[in-house]
Tab-separated table of C-alpha atoms in Angstrom:
chain	number	residue	atom	x	y	z
A	1	MET	CA	26.733	1.040	10.396
A	2	LYS	CA	23.360	-0.664	9.827
A	3	ASN	CA	22.580	-3.803	7.779
A	4	PHE	CA	19.727	-3.622	5.330
A	5	GLU	CA	18.074	-5.700	2.620
A	6	LYS	CA	16.312	-4.205	-0.542
A	7	TRP	CA	13.091	-6.222	-1.466
A	8	GLN	CA	10.383	-5.548	-4.124
A	9	GLY	CA	6.764	-6.706	-4.431
A	10	CYS	CA	5.168	-5.980	-7.858
A	11	GLY	CA	7.975	-3.368	-8.338
A	12	ASN	CA	7.012	-1.589	-5.163
A	13	ASP	CA	10.500	-1.588	-3.452
A	14	PHE	CA	11.586	-1.055	0.054
A	15	VAL	CA	14.659	-0.966	2.234
A	16	ILE	CA	14.144	-3.367	5.135
A	17	ILE	CA	16.026	-2.864	8.377
A	18	ASP	CA	15.886	-5.225	11.311
A	19	SER	CA	15.823	-3.088	14.592
A	20	ARG	CA	14.496	-5.666	16.960
A	21	GLU	CA	17.686	-5.401	19.155
A	22	ASP	CA	18.507	-1.766	19.191
A	23	LYS	CA	14.926	-0.355	18.175
A	24	LYS	CA	16.705	2.426	16.323
A	25	ILE	CA	14.499	4.347	13.707
A	26	PHE	CA	16.212	6.890	11.457
A	27	ASP	CA	14.868	10.441	11.258
A	28	ALA	CA	12.865	11.865	8.304
A	29	GLU	CA	15.948	13.443	6.700
A	30	LYS	CA	17.839	10.044	6.695
A	31	ILE	CA	14.800	8.172	5.354
A	32	ILE	CA	14.430	10.596	2.505
A	33	LYS	CA	18.203	10.314	1.652
A	34	ILE	CA	17.822	6.502	1.836
A	35	CYS	CA	14.898	6.412	-0.675
A	36	ASP	CA	16.489	8.854	-3.020
A	37	ARG	CA	17.265	7.004	-6.293
A	38	HIS	CA	20.287	9.211	-7.379
A	39	PHE	CA	21.985	9.901	-4.015
A	40	GLY	CA	20.739	7.039	-1.847
A	41	ILE	CA	19.757	3.315	-2.010
A	42	GLY	CA	16.486	4.132	-3.779
A	43	ALA	CA	13.185	2.856	-2.666
A	44	ASP	CA	9.415	3.675	-2.210
A	45	GLY	CA	9.852	3.355	1.528
A	46	VAL	CA	11.770	2.111	4.423
A	47	ILE	CA	10.449	-0.797	6.665
A	48	TYR	CA	11.511	-1.492	10.135
A	49	VAL	CA	11.339	-4.946	11.866
A	50	LEU	CA	10.550	-4.218	15.557
A	51	PRO	CA	9.592	-6.350	18.577
A	52	SER	CA	5.868	-6.553	19.549
A	53	GLU	CA	4.066	-7.245	22.754
A	54	VAL	CA	0.710	-8.188	20.947
A	55	ALA	CA	1.892	-10.254	17.847
A	56	ASP	CA	4.964	-12.186	16.468
A	57	VAL	CA	6.585	-9.049	15.239
A	58	ARG	CA	5.897	-5.305	14.426
A	59	MET	CA	6.148	-3.512	11.174
A	60	ARG	CA	6.734	0.163	10.917
A	61	ILE	CA	6.820	1.623	7.323
A	62	PHE	CA	8.038	5.222	6.237
A	63	ASN	CA	7.228	6.764	2.916
A	64	ALA	CA	9.829	8.115	0.630
A	65	ASP	CA	9.136	11.647	1.987
A	66	GLY	CA	9.918	10.614	5.602
A	67	THR	CA	6.375	10.536	6.709
A	68	GLU	CA	5.026	7.151	8.368
A	69	ALA	CA	2.255	5.109	6.734
A	70	GLU	CA	-0.382	3.058	8.598
A	71	MET	CA	0.082	-0.009	6.429
A	72	CYS	CA	1.551	-1.118	2.990
A	73	GLY	CA	0.230	-4.286	1.304
A	74	ASN	CA	3.231	-4.877	-1.058
A	75	GLY	CA	5.519	-3.895	2.033
A	76	ILE	CA	4.017	-6.507	4.404
A	77	ARG	CA	4.574	-9.277	1.742
A	78	CYS	CA	8.326	-8.250	1.622
A	79	PHE	CA	8.460	-8.034	5.268
A	80	ALA	CA	7.165	-11.502	5.804
A	81	LYS	CA	9.441	-12.944	3.209
A	82	PHE	CA	12.371	-11.304	4.702
A	83	LEU	CA	11.666	-12.888	8.188
A	84	ALA	CA	10.851	-16.373	6.672
A	85	GLU	CA	14.085	-16.432	4.837
A	86	LYS	CA	15.971	-16.200	8.162
A	87	ASN	CA	13.530	-18.352	10.251
A	88	PRO	CA	11.229	-20.411	7.963
A	89	VAL	CA	7.558	-20.149	9.079
A	90	GLU	CA	4.405	-20.462	7.340
A	91	ASN	CA	2.285	-18.022	9.285
A	92	LEU	CA	3.072	-14.721	10.949
A	93	LYS	CA	0.886	-12.301	13.033
A	94	VAL	CA	2.231	-8.777	12.213
A	95	GLU	CA	1.364	-5.603	14.310
A	96	THR	CA	0.942	-2.686	12.037
A	97	GLY	CA	-0.587	0.831	12.154
A	98	ALA	CA	-3.723	-0.688	10.757
A	99	GLY	CA	-3.936	-3.440	13.416
A	100	ILE	CA	-2.750	-6.974	13.694
A	101	LEU	CA	-2.610	-8.836	10.265
A	102	THR	CA	-2.223	-12.375	9.570
A	103	VAL	CA	0.177	-13.518	6.844
A	104	LYS	CA	0.557	-16.896	5.167
A	105	ILE	CA	3.969	-17.485	3.387
A	106	ASP	CA	4.285	-20.025	0.525
A	107	LYS	CA	7.177	-20.794	-1.651
A	108	ASN	CA	6.239	-18.525	-4.543
A	109	SER	CA	3.781	-16.126	-2.829
A	110	VAL	CA	2.449	-14.376	0.248
A	111	THR	CA	-1.139	-14.122	1.293
A	112	VAL	CA	-2.194	-11.445	3.661
A	113	ASP	CA	-5.472	-11.165	5.571
A	114	MET	CA	-5.730	-7.394	4.968
A	115	GLY	CA	-8.751	-7.117	7.394
A	116	GLU	CA	-12.061	-5.431	6.710
A	117	PRO	CA	-12.428	-2.572	4.448
A	118	ILE	CA	-13.634	0.730	6.051
A	119	LEU	CA	-16.290	2.500	3.996
A	120	GLU	CA	-17.660	5.184	6.416
A	121	ALA	CA	-16.516	8.692	5.295
A	122	GLU	CA	-15.630	9.876	8.767
A	123	LYS	CA	-13.378	6.894	9.356
A	124	ILE	CA	-11.432	6.928	5.982
A	125	PRO	CA	-11.475	10.041	6.479
A	126	VAL	CA	-13.244	12.079	3.757
A	127	ALA	CA	-14.607	15.543	4.754
A	128	GLY	CA	-18.073	16.758	3.969
A	129	PHE	CA	-20.000	13.483	3.639
A	130	GLY	CA	-20.829	12.774	7.270
A	131	ASN	CA	-20.658	8.992	7.900
A	132	LYS	CA	-22.180	7.674	4.564
A	133	LYS	CA	-20.459	5.538	2.116
A	134	ILE	CA	-18.799	7.332	-0.741
A	135	ILE	CA	-19.659	5.472	-3.927
A	136	ALA	CA	-19.332	7.255	-7.297
A	137	GLU	CA	-19.456	10.624	-5.724
A	138	GLU	CA	-18.399	13.668	-7.603
A	139	ILE	CA	-15.120	15.529	-6.799
A	140	GLU	CA	-13.535	18.316	-8.733
A	141	VAL	CA	-9.943	18.304	-9.270
A	142	ALA	CA	-7.802	20.402	-11.671
A	143	GLY	CA	-11.016	21.946	-13.218
A	144	LYS	CA	-12.471	18.437	-13.912
A	145	ILE	CA	-15.231	16.267	-12.409
A	146	PHE	CA	-14.230	12.793	-11.387
A	147	LYS	CA	-16.527	10.117	-9.664
A	148	MET	CA	-14.728	8.702	-6.685
A	149	THR	CA	-15.206	5.740	-4.420
A	150	CYS	CA	-13.431	5.940	-1.183
A	151	VAL	CA	-12.079	3.041	1.034
A	152	SER	CA	-9.756	2.780	3.945
A	153	MET	CA	-7.540	-0.378	4.227
A	154	GLY	CA	-6.048	1.127	7.250
A	155	ASN	CA	-4.937	4.049	5.031
A	156	PRO	CA	-7.128	6.155	2.887
A	157	HIS	CA	-7.709	5.464	-0.800
A	158	CYS	CA	-9.713	7.381	-3.535
A	159	VAL	CA	-10.606	5.212	-6.383
A	160	ILE	CA	-11.442	6.636	-9.809
A	161	PHE	CA	-12.733	4.482	-12.617
A	162	VAL	CA	-11.990	5.625	-16.035
A	163	ASP	CA	-12.609	4.355	-19.674
A	164	ASP	CA	-9.031	4.851	-20.828
A	165	LEU	CA	-6.164	4.721	-18.434
A	166	GLU	CA	-3.599	5.825	-20.988
A	167	LYS	CA	-5.297	9.169	-21.153
A	168	ILE	CA	-4.868	9.930	-17.418
A	169	ASN	CA	-1.904	12.248	-16.592
A	170	LEU	CA	-1.006	10.679	-13.241
A	171	ALA	CA	1.863	13.016	-12.569
A	172	GLU	CA	-0.414	16.057	-12.836
A	173	LEU	CA	-3.591	14.646	-11.109
A	174	GLY	CA	-2.022	12.544	-8.382
A	175	PRO	CA	-0.528	15.187	-6.215
A	176	LYS	CA	-3.614	17.453	-6.570
A	177	PHE	CA	-5.895	14.497	-5.304
A	178	GLU	CA	-3.398	13.751	-2.570
A	179	VAL	CA	-3.826	17.292	-0.840
A	180	HIS	CA	-7.327	17.983	-1.819
A	181	GLU	CA	-9.422	19.496	0.916
A	182	LYS	CA	-11.850	16.473	1.055
A	183	PHE	CA	-8.851	14.367	2.468
A	184	PRO	CA	-7.838	15.744	5.856
A	185	ARG	CA	-4.990	13.092	6.190
A	186	HIS	CA	-4.407	13.273	2.365
A	187	THR	CA	-5.080	10.207	0.273
A	188	ASN	CA	-3.589	7.471	-2.004
A	189	THR	CA	-5.338	7.800	-5.429
A	190	GLU	CA	-6.032	4.792	-7.873
A	191	PHE	CA	-7.104	5.361	-11.449
A	192	VAL	CA	-8.634	2.153	-12.723
A	193	GLN	CA	-9.954	0.713	-16.040
A	194	VAL	CA	-12.072	-2.507	-16.264
A	195	VAL	CA	-10.226	-4.537	-18.941
A	196	GLY	CA	-12.057	-7.811	-18.550
A	197	GLU	CA	-14.353	-9.923	-16.342
A	198	ASN	CA	-13.139	-9.508	-12.790
A	199	ILE	CA	-9.821	-8.046	-14.263
A	200	LEU	CA	-8.828	-4.466	-13.323
A	201	ARG	CA	-5.904	-2.338	-14.620
A	202	MET	CA	-4.819	0.071	-11.959
A	203	ARG	CA	-2.212	3.003	-11.639
A	204	VAL	CA	-1.474	4.634	-8.314
A	205	TRP	CA	-0.257	7.890	-6.828
A	206	GLU	CA	0.859	6.994	-3.325
A	207	ARG	CA	0.499	9.516	-0.504
A	208	GLY	CA	4.050	10.541	0.490
A	209	SER	CA	5.863	8.572	-2.342
A	210	GLY	CA	4.218	9.711	-5.673
A	211	ILE	CA	3.856	7.353	-8.606
A	212	THR	CA	4.913	3.809	-7.745
A	213	LEU	CA	4.653	0.583	-9.692
A	214	ALA	CA	2.194	-0.988	-7.302
A	215	CYS	CA	0.297	-0.439	-4.070
A	216	GLY	CA	-1.188	-3.498	-2.173
A	217	THR	CA	-3.686	-1.633	-0.067
A	218	GLY	CA	-4.608	0.344	-3.174
A	219	ALA	CA	-5.288	-3.009	-5.175
A	220	CYS	CA	-7.535	-4.098	-2.124
A	221	ALA	CA	-9.357	-0.749	-2.162
A	222	THR	CA	-9.893	-1.055	-6.090
A	223	ALA	CA	-11.240	-4.491	-5.726
A	224	VAL	CA	-13.735	-3.290	-3.086
A	225	ALA	CA	-14.694	-0.130	-5.090
A	226	ALA	CA	-15.091	-2.185	-8.218
A	227	ASN	CA	-17.426	-4.565	-6.517
A	228	LEU	CA	-19.489	-1.675	-4.834
A	229	ASN	CA	-19.859	-0.073	-8.406
A	230	ASN	CA	-20.933	-3.498	-9.805
A	231	PHE	CA	-17.830	-3.574	-12.151
A	232	ALA	CA	-16.375	-6.755	-10.536
A	233	GLY	CA	-17.189	-9.701	-8.425
A	234	LYS	CA	-15.586	-10.305	-4.970
A	235	ASN	CA	-12.711	-12.275	-6.441
A	236	CYS	CA	-10.615	-10.364	-9.008
A	237	THR	CA	-7.140	-9.618	-10.457
A	238	VAL	CA	-5.656	-6.336	-10.348
A	239	GLN	CA	-2.915	-5.570	-12.974
A	240	LEU	CA	-0.390	-3.057	-11.768
A	241	ASP	CA	2.514	-1.522	-13.597
A	242	GLY	CA	4.933	-3.788	-11.679
A	243	GLY	CA	2.846	-7.062	-11.674
A	244	ILE	CA	-0.328	-8.773	-10.647
A	245	LEU	CA	-2.281	-9.188	-7.448
A	246	LYS	CA	-5.056	-11.555	-6.553
A	247	ILE	CA	-7.693	-9.986	-4.434
A	248	ASP	CA	-10.535	-11.890	-2.571
A	249	TRP	CA	-13.153	-10.244	-0.608
A	250	ARG	CA	-14.485	-13.218	1.407
A	251	GLU	CA	-17.771	-13.800	3.141
A	252	ASP	CA	-16.464	-12.717	6.580
A	253	ASN	CA	-15.826	-9.429	5.108
A	254	HIS	CA	-12.014	-9.771	5.047
A	255	ILE	CA	-9.851	-8.892	2.077
A	256	PHE	CA	-7.082	-11.411	1.179
A	257	MET	CA	-4.206	-10.262	-1.036
A	258	THR	CA	-1.927	-12.692	-2.754
A	259	GLY	CA	1.209	-11.745	-4.586
A	260	ALA	CA	5.027	-12.310	-4.877
A	261	ALA	CA	7.933	-10.660	-2.963
A	262	GLU	CA	11.493	-10.833	-3.937
A	263	LYS	CA	14.850	-9.822	-2.496
A	264	VAL	CA	16.943	-7.513	-4.695
A	265	PHE	CA	20.200	-7.055	-2.806
A	266	THR	CA	21.795	-6.564	0.736
A	267	GLY	CA	24.097	-3.989	2.086
A	268	GLN	CA	25.046	-1.574	4.918
A	269	ILE	CA	24.023	2.027	5.628
A	270	ASP	CA	26.806	4.110	6.955
A	271	PHE	CA	25.414	7.293	8.562
C-alpha cells in the first residue's frame, strides 16, 4: 500500500508519491496503469519525492507511457506545493534530471527558476543542423512544410508558429513530430498563435504523454522561441488549454515561470 496525492497545474495532472524513506519506484507497467484514466487513477505522469545529496530534495518524473522525463515545469510547481503543504517553506532547491532548480513558493502561485534555455542543435538534440541555432527552419511532417524553432529546457521542444491554432489537428500531427527522424530523443511539440502583444496561445503534444492541457517547459520554450522570432518580448503570457503561465526571460539568461498548483485528492495505491 502506497500513499499518494493527485495534483494539477494548469490542468497538467500528476500523481505524487513520497518515496524519501523507502526510495521505491514503480516499474513502467505500473506507472502506465496508474496514469490510465479509465482503469487507474488518471494522470499525465507520476512524480516521486526522493532524498538528494546535492539539493533540498530530488524530483523524478515519469510520463504516462512509463518513460522518464528530464523535467516538467507544471510538475515541479505541484511538487513544491506538495512539500510546502507539509513543511511550510518559501524556497526550495530541487534536484531534477535537468539540474538543480530554485523554486519560490507563495500563497497563490509558485515561481520556478527554470535555468537557461539551450539553443544549440546538438545539445537539444536535433539532427542534421550541426551546432547552429534552429530558428524558423523548415521541417516536413505529414507531407506539409512547417517552420520550427527548437529549444531545450532540459528536455527537447519543437515550437511551430501558426496563423490559426484552431486549424491544427494536434492529434494527427503531434505523434508524427514526436518520432520524426530529426529528433533522436523524440520531442515535445508546441503549436503557437500570437494573439496579442506579448500574449501567446499554445497547444502541446507532450513526448510520452500525448495531448495535455499544459506544459510548463513548453511554455518556457514557446516564450524563448517567440522572442527569437521577434513575435514577443522577454516577458510574456502563455495561454494554455488548462490555464495561464507567466514567463520572464531575464537579463541573466534564466527563464522564470510563474503559475498555480492545486491539490485534487489523496488516496492509496494497492499493488
